[in-house]
Amino acid sequence: MVLNYIWVGFFLIAFVTALLSYLFSGDTIVFKNIIDNTFASSEMAVMKIALPLTGVMTLWLGLMNIGEKAGAINFLARIVGPFFSRLFPEIPKNHPASGQLLMNFSANMLGLDNAATPLGLKAMNSLQELNPNKEVASNAQIMFLVLNTSGLTIIPISVLAQRAILGSENPTDVFIPILIATVVSSLVGLTFVAIKQKINLLDKVVLSWLAGIIAFIGGIIYLFSNMPKEQMETISMVASNLILLIIIISFIGGALIKKVNAYEAFIDGAKEGFTTTIKVIPYLVGMLVGIAVFRASGAMDYLIGGLAWGFSKININTDFVAALPTALMKPLSGSGAKAMMVEAMATYGPDSFVGRLSCIFQGAADTTFYIIALYFGSVGIKKTRYAVVGGLITDLAGIIAAIIVAYMFFG
């Protein structure tokens, strides 16, 4: 229901904004822009997102099926079982879904977007099999989705690369602020869902796992804090791809040891790739068109202007306002937020406060509405319960944390 109100709101706000723009300025081009963007965004949803996703989905669902047949997924499930049994109590002990969730979270943390999406869709499908009400999001599905919207990534290599391209003197100086902001958003999202689902985060198993994860991230911060950009990029690229290759070889090697026909297992799993992609197309088109209409009407610009005016009236330092377009666009569109980030760096300079903050915004959270449309759409969830609210709270936490750490490091 919340998603419905938001989606309808995009169109109503866009229409009112465009109409007022016409009445006060006589500008008719805004109507053409809105219609042009509906066609462009629907084409992008199918041609640039869904169709390329088909090949990746086919590959990784095939590999995941090999991993399941070889027992690798169950092995991972046993490792994280004690932790996930507290966060996802609906998942039975040693169920393959736990291993799939771990694979997805790991791929996201490594910045392996092409692998993370199909792994996440596979995990969502497994959670749907455990879901007693197929049209209503289960507790486990909501926890999984909200943690995904936090966008926890250890090394945001695309952000660092873009800073280097635009001539930053120290492209990696936003690395630690981004990591801090995204950890905060993840913890806030986890806490929100835990409160709603009455999950005890003070359980010693949960605390020990969270402490271990935070310690690991702290070690990454220490390791990379004074490392040259080129060395960081090299280590990140080699480590990410090596881990991915090890996973693939482990799955196939396990199949050989257990005398599983790896090729047939791959084909059986890969068959799901096309059908899964077809399922999500209507959800992607609907959400991306709504977002495009909202942007094309100029509503986003008015929102930013209103926020700047409001903050100035209460004597709050408004240096951060110029970077807000990236923050507000991030939950709506990953490509749109990236464009806003690049524009901010090009306009103000990559090493300016606004340029750096826009980069921190970009890395602090993920595309909430895209993730909801993609993951819930793939399994036919119609009632999202508090998943949207949880995702937006996570985004807000990332925005606030990004502003605070930006002032701490660069203010």
PDB file of C-alpha atoms in Angstrom, residues 36-53 281 284-292 295 329 332-336 370:
ATOM      1  CA  ASP A  36       9.581  11.901 -23.619  1.00  0.00           C
ATOM      2  CA  ASN A  37      10.900  10.633 -20.303  1.00  0.00           C
ATOM      3  CA  THR A  38       8.081   8.104 -19.904  1.00  0.00           C
ATOM      4  CA  PHE A  39       9.073   6.483 -23.196  1.00  0.00           C
ATOM      5  CA  ALA A  40      12.819   6.773 -22.531  1.00  0.00           C
ATOM      6  CA  SER A  41      12.592   5.285 -19.031  1.00  0.00           C
ATOM      7  CA  SER A  42      10.365   2.398 -20.120  1.00  0.00           C
ATOM      8  CA  GLU A  43      12.812   1.586 -22.905  1.00  0.00           C
ATOM      9  CA  MET A  44      15.719   1.797 -20.458  1.00  0.00           C
ATOM     10  CA  ALA A  45      13.956  -0.574 -18.037  1.00  0.00           C
ATOM     11  CA  VAL A  46      13.717  -3.259 -20.724  1.00  0.00           C
ATOM     12  CA  MET A  47      16.684  -2.653 -23.039  1.00  0.00           C
ATOM     13  CA  LYS A  48      19.363  -1.466 -20.589  1.00  0.00           C
ATOM     14  CA  ILE A  49      18.364  -3.259 -17.385  1.00  0.00           C
ATOM     15  CA  ALA A  50      16.140  -6.296 -17.965  1.00  0.00           C
ATOM     16  CA  LEU A  51      17.699  -7.697 -21.141  1.00  0.00           C
ATOM     17  CA  PRO A  52      21.344  -7.368 -20.009  1.00  0.00           C
ATOM     18  CA  LEU A  53      20.244  -8.861 -16.682  1.00  0.00           C
ATOM     19  CA  ILE A 281       9.958  -6.202 -16.306  1.00  0.00           C
ATOM     20  CA  LEU A 284      10.837  -2.108 -13.353  1.00  0.00           C
ATOM     21  CA  VAL A 285       8.937  -0.227 -16.054  1.00  0.00           C
ATOM     22  CA  GLY A 286       6.321   1.015 -13.597  1.00  0.00           C
ATOM     23  CA  MET A 287       8.792   2.256 -11.005  1.00  0.00           C
ATOM     24  CA  LEU A 288      11.303   3.801 -13.415  1.00  0.00           C
ATOM     25  CA  VAL A 289       8.582   5.642 -15.353  1.00  0.00           C
ATOM     26  CA  GLY A 290       7.191   7.080 -12.106  1.00  0.00           C
ATOM     27  CA  ILE A 291      10.630   8.282 -11.072  1.00  0.00           C
ATOM     28  CA  ALA A 292      11.358   9.731 -14.522  1.00  0.00           C
ATOM     29  CA  ARG A 295      12.307  14.258 -12.268  1.00  0.00           C
ATOM     30  CA  MET A 329      18.136  10.726  -6.261  1.00  0.00           C
ATOM     31  CA  LEU A 332      15.134   6.485  -6.868  1.00  0.00           C
ATOM     32  CA  SER A 333      17.767   5.807  -9.501  1.00  0.00           C
ATOM     33  CA  GLY A 334      21.363   4.602  -9.360  1.00  0.00           C
ATOM     34  CA  SER A 335      22.241   6.047 -12.751  1.00  0.00           C
ATOM     35  CA  GLY A 336      20.461   9.307 -11.907  1.00  0.00           C
ATOM     36  CA  TYR A 370      14.740  -0.167  -7.728  1.00  0.00           C
TER      37      TYR A 370
END
